PDB file of C-alpha atoms and ligand atoms in Angstrom:
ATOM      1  CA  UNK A   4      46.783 166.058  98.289  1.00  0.00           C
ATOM      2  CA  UNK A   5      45.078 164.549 101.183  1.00  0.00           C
ATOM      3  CA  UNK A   6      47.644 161.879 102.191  1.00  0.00           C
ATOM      4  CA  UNK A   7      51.259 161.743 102.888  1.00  0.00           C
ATOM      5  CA  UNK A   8      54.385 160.025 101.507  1.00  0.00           C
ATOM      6  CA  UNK A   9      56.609 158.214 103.527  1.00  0.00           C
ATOM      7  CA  UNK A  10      59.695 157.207 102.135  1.00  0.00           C
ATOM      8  CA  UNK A  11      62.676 154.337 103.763  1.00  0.00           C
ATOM      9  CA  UNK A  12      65.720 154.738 101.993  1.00  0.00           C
ATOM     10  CA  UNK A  13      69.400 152.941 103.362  1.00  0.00           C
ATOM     11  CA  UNK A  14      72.862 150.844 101.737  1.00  0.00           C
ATOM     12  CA  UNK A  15      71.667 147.162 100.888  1.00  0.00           C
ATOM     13  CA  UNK A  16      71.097 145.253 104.232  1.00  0.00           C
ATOM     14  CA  UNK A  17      70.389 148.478 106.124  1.00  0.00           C
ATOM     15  CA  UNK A  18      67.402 146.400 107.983  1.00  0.00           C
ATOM     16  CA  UNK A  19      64.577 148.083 105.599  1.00  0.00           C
ATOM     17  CA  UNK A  20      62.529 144.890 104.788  1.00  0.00           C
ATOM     18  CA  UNK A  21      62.670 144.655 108.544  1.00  0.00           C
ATOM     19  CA  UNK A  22      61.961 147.416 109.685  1.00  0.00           C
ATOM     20  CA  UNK A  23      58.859 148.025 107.425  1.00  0.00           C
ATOM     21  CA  UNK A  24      57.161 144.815 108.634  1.00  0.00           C
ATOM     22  CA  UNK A  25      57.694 146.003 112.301  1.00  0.00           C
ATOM     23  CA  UNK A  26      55.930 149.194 110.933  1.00  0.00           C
ATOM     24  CA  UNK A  27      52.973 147.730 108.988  1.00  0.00           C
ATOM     25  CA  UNK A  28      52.494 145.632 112.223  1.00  0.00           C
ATOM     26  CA  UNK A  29      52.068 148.800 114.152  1.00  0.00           C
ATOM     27  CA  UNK A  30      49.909 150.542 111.561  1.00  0.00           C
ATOM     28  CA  UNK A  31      47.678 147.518 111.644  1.00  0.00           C
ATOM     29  CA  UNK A  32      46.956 147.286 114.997  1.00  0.00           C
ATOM     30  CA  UNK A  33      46.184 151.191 114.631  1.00  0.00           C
ATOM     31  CA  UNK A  34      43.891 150.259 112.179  1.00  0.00           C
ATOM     32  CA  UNK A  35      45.651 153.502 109.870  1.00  0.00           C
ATOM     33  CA  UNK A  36      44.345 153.531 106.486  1.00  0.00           C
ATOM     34  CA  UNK A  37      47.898 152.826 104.651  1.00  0.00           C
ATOM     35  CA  UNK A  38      49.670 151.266 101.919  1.00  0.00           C
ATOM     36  CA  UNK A  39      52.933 149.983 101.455  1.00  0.00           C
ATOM     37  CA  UNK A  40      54.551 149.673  98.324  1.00  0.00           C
ATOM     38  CA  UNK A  41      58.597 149.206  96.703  1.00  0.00           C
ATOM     39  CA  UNK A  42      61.225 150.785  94.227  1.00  0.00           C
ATOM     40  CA  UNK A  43      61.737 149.780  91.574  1.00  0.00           C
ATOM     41  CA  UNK A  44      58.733 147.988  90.942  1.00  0.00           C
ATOM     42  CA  UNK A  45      55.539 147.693  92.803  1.00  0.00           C
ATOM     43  CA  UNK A  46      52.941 147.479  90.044  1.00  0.00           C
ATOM     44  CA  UNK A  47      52.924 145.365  87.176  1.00  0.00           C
ATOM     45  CA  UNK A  48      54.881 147.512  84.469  1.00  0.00           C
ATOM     46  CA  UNK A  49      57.380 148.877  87.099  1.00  0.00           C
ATOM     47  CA  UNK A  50      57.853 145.064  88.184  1.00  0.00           C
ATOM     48  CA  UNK A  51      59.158 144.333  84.313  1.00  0.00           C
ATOM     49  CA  UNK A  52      61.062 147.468  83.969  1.00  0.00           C
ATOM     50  CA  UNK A  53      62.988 146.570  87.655  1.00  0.00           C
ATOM     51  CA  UNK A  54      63.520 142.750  86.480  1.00  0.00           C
ATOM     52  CA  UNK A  55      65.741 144.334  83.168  1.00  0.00           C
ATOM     53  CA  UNK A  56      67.660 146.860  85.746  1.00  0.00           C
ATOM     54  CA  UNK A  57      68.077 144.386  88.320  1.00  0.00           C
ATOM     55  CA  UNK A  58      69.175 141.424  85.935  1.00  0.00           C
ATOM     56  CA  UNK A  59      72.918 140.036  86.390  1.00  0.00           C
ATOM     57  CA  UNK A  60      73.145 138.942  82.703  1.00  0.00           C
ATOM     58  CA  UNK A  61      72.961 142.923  81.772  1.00  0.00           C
ATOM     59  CA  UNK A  62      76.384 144.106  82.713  1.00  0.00           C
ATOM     60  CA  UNK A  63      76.332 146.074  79.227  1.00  0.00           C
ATOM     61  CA  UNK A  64      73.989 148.623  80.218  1.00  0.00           C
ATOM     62  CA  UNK A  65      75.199 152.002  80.650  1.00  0.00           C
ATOM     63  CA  UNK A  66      74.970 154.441  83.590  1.00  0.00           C
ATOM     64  CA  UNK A  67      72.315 156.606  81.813  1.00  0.00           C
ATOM     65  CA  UNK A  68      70.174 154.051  80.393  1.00  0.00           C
ATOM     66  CA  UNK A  69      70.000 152.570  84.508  1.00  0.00           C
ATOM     67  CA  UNK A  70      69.366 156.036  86.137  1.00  0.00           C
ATOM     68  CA  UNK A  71      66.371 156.692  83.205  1.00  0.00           C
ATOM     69  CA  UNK A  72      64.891 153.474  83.924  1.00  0.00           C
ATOM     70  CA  UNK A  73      64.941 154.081  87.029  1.00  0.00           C
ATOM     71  CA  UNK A  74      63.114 157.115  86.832  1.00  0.00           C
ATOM     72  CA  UNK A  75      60.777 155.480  84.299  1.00  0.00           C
ATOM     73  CA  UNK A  76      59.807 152.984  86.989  1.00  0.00           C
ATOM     74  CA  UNK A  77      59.165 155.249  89.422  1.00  0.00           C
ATOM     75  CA  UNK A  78      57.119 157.778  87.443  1.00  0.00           C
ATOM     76  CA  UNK A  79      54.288 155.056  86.248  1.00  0.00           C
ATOM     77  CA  UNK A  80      54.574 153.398  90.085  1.00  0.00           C
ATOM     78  CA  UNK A  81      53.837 157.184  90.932  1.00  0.00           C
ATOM     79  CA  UNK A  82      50.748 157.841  88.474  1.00  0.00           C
ATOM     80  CA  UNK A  83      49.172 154.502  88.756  1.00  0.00           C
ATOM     81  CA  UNK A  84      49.867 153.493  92.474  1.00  0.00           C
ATOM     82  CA  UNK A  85      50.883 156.089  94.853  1.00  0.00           C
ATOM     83  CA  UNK A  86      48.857 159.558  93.847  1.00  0.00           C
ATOM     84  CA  UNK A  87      45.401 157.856  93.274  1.00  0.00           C
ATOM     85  CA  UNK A  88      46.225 156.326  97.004  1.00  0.00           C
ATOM     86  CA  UNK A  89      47.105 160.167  98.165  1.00  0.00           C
ATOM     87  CA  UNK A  90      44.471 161.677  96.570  1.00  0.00           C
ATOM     88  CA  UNK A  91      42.274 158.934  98.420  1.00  0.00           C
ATOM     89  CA  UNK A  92      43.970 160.412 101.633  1.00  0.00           C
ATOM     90  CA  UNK A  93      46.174 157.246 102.215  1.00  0.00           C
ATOM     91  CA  UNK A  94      49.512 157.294 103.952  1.00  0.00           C
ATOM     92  CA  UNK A  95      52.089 155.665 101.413  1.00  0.00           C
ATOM     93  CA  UNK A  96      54.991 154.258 102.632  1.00  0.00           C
ATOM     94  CA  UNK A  97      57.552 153.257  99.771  1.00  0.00           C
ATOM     95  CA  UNK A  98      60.553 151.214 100.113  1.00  0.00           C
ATOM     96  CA  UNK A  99      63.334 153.790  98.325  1.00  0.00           C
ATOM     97  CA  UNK A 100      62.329 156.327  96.081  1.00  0.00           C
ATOM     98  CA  UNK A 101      63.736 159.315  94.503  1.00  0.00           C
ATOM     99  CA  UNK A 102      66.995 159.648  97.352  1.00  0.00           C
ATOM    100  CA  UNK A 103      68.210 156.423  96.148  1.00  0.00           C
ATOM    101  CA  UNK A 104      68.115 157.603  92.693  1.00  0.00           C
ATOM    102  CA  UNK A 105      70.625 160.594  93.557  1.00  0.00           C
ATOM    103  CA  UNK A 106      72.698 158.392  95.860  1.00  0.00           C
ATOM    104  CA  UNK A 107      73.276 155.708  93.430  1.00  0.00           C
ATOM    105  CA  UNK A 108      73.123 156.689  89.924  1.00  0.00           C
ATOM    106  CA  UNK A 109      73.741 160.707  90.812  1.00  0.00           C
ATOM    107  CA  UNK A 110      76.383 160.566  93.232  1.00  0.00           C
ATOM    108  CA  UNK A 111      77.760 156.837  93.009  1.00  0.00           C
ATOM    109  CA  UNK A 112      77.189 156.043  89.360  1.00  0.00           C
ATOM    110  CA  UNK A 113      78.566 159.907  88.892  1.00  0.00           C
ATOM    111  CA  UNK A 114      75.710 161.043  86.699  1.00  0.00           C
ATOM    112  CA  UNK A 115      75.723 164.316  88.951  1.00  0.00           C
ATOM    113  CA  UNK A 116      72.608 165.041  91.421  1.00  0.00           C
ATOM    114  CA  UNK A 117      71.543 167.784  89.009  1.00  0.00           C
ATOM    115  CA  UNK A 118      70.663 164.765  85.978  1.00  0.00           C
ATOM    116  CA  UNK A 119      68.996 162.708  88.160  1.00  0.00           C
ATOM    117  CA  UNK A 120      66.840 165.302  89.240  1.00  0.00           C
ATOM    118  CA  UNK A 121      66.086 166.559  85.916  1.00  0.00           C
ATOM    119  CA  UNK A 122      64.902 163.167  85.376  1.00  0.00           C
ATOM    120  CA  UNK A 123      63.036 162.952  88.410  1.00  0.00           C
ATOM    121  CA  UNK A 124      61.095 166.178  88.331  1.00  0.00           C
ATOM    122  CA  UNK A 125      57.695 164.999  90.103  1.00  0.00           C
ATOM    123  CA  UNK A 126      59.751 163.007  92.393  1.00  0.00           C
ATOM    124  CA  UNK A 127      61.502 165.939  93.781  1.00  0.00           C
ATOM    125  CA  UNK A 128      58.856 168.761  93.464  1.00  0.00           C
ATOM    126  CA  UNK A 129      55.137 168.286  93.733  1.00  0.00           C
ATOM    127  CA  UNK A 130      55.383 164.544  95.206  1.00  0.00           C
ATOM    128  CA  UNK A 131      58.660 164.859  97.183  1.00  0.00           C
ATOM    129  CA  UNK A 132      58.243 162.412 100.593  1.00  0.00           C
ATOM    130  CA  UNK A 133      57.156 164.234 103.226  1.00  0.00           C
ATOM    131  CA  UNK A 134      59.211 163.003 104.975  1.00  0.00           C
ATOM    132  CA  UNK A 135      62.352 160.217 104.278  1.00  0.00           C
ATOM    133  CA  UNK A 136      63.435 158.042 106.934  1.00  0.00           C
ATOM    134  CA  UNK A 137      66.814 156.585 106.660  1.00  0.00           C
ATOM    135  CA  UNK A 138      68.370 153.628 107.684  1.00  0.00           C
ATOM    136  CA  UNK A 139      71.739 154.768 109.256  1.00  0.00           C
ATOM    137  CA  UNK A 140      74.012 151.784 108.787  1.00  0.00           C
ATOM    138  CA  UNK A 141      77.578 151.983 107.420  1.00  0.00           C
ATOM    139  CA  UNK A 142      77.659 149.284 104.065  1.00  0.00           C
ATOM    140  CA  UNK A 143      80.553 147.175 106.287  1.00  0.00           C
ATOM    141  CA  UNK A 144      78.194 146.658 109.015  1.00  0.00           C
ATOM    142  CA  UNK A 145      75.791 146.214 107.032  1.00  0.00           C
ATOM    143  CA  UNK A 146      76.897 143.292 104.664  1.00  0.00           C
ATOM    144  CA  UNK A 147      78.683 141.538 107.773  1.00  0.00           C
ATOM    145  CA  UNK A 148      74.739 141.561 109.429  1.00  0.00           C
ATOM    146  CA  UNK A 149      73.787 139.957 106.075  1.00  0.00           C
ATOM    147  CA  UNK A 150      76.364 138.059 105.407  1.00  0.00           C
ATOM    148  CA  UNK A 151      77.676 139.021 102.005  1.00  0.00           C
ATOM    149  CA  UNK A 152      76.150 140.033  98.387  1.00  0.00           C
ATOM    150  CA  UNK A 153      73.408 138.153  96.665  1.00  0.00           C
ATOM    151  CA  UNK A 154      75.622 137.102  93.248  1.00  0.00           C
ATOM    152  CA  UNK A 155      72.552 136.992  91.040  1.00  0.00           C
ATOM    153  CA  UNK A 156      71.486 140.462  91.536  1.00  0.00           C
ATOM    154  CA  UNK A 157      73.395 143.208  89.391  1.00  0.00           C
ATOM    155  CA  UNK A 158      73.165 146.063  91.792  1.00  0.00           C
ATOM    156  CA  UNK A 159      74.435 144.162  94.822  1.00  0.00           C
ATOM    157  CA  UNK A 160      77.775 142.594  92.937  1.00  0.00           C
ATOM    158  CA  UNK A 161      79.458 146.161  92.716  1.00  0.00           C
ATOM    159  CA  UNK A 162      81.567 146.190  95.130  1.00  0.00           C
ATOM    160  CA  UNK A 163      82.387 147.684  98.679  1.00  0.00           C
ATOM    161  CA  UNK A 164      83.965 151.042  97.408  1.00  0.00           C
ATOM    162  CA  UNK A 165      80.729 151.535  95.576  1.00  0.00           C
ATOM    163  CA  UNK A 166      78.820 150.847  98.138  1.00  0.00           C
ATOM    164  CA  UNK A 167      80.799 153.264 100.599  1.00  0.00           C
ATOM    165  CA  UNK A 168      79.996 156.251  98.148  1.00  0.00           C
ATOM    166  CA  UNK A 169      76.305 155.360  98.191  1.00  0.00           C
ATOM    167  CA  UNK A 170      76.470 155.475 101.959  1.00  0.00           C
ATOM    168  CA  UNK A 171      78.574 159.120 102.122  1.00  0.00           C
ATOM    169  CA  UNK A 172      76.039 159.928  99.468  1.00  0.00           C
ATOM    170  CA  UNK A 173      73.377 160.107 101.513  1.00  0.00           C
ATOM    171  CA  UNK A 174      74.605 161.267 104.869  1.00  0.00           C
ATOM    172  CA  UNK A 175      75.524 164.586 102.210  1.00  0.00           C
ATOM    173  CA  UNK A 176      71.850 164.444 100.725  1.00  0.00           C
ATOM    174  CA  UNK A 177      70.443 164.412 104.494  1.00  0.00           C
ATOM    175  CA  UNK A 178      72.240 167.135 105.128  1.00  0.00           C
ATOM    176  CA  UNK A 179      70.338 169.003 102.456  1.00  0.00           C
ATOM    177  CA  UNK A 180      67.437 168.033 102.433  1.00  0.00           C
ATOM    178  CA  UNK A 181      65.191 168.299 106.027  1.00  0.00           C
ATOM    179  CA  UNK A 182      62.784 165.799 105.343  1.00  0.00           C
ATOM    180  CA  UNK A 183      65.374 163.492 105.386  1.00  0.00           C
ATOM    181  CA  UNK A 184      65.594 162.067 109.165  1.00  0.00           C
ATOM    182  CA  UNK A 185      68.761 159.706 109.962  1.00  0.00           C
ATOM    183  CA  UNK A 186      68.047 156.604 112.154  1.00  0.00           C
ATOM    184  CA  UNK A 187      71.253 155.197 113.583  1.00  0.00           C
ATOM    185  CA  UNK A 188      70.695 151.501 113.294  1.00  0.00           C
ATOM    186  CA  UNK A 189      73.221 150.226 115.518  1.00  0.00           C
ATOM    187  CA  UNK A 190      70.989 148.544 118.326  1.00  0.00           C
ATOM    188  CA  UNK A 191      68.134 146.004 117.953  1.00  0.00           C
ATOM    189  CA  UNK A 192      65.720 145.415 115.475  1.00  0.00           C
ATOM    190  CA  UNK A 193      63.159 146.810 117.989  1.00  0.00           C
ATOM    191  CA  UNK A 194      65.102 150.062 119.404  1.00  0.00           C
ATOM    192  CA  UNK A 195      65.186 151.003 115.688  1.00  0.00           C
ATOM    193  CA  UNK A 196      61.546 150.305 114.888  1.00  0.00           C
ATOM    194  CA  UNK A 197      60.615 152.837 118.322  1.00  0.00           C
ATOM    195  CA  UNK A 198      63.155 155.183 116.675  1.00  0.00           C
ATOM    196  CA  UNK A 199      61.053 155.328 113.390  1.00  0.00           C
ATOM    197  CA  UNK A 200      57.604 155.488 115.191  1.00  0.00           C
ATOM    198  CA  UNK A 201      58.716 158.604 117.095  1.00  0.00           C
ATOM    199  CA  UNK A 202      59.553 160.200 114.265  1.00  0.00           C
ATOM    200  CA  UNK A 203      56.318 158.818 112.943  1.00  0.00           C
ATOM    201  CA  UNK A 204      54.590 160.478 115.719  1.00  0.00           C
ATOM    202  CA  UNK A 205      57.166 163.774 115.644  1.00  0.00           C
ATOM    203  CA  UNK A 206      56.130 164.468 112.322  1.00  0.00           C
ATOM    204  CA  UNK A 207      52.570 163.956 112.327  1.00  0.00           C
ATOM    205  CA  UNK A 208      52.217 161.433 109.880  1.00  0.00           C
ATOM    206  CA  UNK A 209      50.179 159.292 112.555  1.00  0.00           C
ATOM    207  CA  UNK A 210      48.139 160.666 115.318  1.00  0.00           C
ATOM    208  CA  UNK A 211      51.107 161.896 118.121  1.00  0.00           C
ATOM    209  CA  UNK A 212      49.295 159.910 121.532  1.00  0.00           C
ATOM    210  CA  UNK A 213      49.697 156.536 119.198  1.00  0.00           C
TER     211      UNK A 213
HETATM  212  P1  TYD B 313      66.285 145.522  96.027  1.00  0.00           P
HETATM  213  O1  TYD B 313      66.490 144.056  95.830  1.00  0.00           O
HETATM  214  O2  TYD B 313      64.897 146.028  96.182  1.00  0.00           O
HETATM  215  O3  TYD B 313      67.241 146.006  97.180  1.00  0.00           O
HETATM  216  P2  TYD B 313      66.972 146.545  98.636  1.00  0.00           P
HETATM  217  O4  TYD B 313      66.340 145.426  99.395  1.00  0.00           O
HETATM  218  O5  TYD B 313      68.343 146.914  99.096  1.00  0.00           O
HETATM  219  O6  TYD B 313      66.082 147.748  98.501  1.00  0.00           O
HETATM  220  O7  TYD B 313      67.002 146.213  94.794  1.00  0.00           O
HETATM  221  C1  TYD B 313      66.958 147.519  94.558  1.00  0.00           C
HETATM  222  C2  TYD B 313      68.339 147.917  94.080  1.00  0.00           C
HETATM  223  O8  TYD B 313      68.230 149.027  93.205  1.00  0.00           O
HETATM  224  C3  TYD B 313      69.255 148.349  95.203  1.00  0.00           C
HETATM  225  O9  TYD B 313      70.565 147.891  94.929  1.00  0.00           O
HETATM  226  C4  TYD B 313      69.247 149.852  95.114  1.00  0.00           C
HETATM  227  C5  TYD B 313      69.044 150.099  93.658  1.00  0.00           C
HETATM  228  N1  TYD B 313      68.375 151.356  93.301  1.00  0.00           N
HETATM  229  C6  TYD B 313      69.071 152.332  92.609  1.00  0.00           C
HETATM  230  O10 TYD B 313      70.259 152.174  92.317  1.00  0.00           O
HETATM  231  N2  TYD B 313      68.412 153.475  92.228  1.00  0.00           N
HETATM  232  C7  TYD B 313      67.097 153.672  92.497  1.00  0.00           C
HETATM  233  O11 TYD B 313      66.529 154.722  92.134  1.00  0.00           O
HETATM  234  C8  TYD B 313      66.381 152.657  93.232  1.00  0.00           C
HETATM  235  C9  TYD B 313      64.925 152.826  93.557  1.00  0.00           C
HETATM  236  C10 TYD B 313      67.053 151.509  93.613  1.00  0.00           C
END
C-alpha cells in the first residue's frame, strides 16, 4: 500500500469538523495529494446505510444490528473509497473509523471490544490507521462548547452517562493501541490544529520541514 490512513476520532463536539478544515487548509496550500472522507457514510451506499443508523424514528434497533451496520458501512466505504485512493498512494484522512466502533458499540453499547473487532477484521488488521489522532475533550466540556444535543439525531440523544463511557473508552483504547495519539483540546481552535500538524510531521505522514 502506497498511501497512508489517517484517522480523527473524539466524543460528539470534540472540535473534529473543525479541526479537519484547519487541516485540509494546510494540506492545500502544501499542495499534498489527499483525500478526506467520513464515518459512517462517505460514498453513496454507506450514505443510506448511515441515514437508517443515524435516524431518531429507529429507537427499536438493537445493539447488534447498530454495531454490524456499522461495520457494514465502513467495509464498502473501505473497498470502494479509501484502498483504491491508497493503492493510488493518497493520504486518507477519515473522520472516525474503526476506534469509534469499539468505543461506542464495544465498550459503551457493551457488545465487548472482542465482537466489534470480529466484525471489523480489515479495519483492525491489514487497513488499521496508521496512525489515529484523537480529539482529547471530556463529553461535559464538550457539549457546553456546543451547546447541547442535536434532538433529531439518534446517537446524540443518549445521554451524558453514555457519553462519559465513550470518552473513558477511548482514553483505555489509546492506551493500547500506539497509533493512537491523544490531543488535549483544551486551548484554541488553532493551538490544537499546530498540535495535530506536529504529529503530522512526527509521524511522517507529511514531509517533516512542512
Ligand atoms: P456524526 O453526525 O457524523 O457525528 P460526529 O460529528 O460526532 O462525528 O454521527 C456519527 C455518530 O455515529 C456519532 O454519534 C458517533 C457514532 N458512531 C458510532 O457509534 N460507531 C461508529 O463506528 C461510528 C463510525 C460512529
Amino acid at each position: 500500500m502506497k498511501g497512508k490512513l489517517i484517522t480523527f476520532e473524539g466524543c460528539e463536539g470534540s472540535g473534529k469538523s473543525t479541526q479537519l478544515k484547519l487541516l485540509a487548509q494546510k494540506l492545500d496550500a502544501l499542495g499534498v495529494d489527499y483525500i478526506m472522507t467520513r464515518e459512517p457514510g462517505g460514498s453513496a451506499i454507506a450514505e443510506q446505510i448511515r441515514a437508517i443508523i443515524l435516524d431518531g424514528k429507529n429507537t427499536a434497533m438493537c445493539d447488534e444490528c447498530e454495531a454490524l451496520l456499522y461495520a457494514a458501512a465502513r467495509v464498502q466505504l473501505l473497498k470502494e473509497i479509501i484502498i483504491p485512493a491508497l493503492e493510488s498512494g493518497k493520504l486518507v484522512i477519515c473522520d472516525r473509523y474503526v476506534d469509534s466502533s469499539l468505543a461506542y458499540q464495544g465498550i459503551a453499547r457493551g457488545l465487548g471490544e472482542d465482537f466489534v473487532a470480529s466484525i471489523n477484521s480489515a479495519a483492525l488488521g491489514e487497513y488499521a490507521p496508521f496512525m489515529t489522532v484523537f480529539l482529547d475533550i471530556s463529553p461535559e466540556q464538550a457539549f457546553s462548547r456546543k451547546h447541547g444535543a442535536d434532538r433529531d439525531d439518534r446517537m446524540e440523544q443518549l445521554g451524558m452517562a453514555f457519553h462519559e463511557k465513550v470518552y473513558r473508552g477511548y482514553l483505555s483504547l489509546a492506551e493500547k493501541y500506539p497509533r493512537i495519539r491523544r490531543v488535549d483540546c483544551s486551548g484554541t481552535k488553532f493551538e490544537t490544529s499546530d498540535k495535530i500538524w506536529k504529529l503530522f510531521k512526527e509521524s511522517g505522514a507529511v514531509a517533516k520541514d512542512k
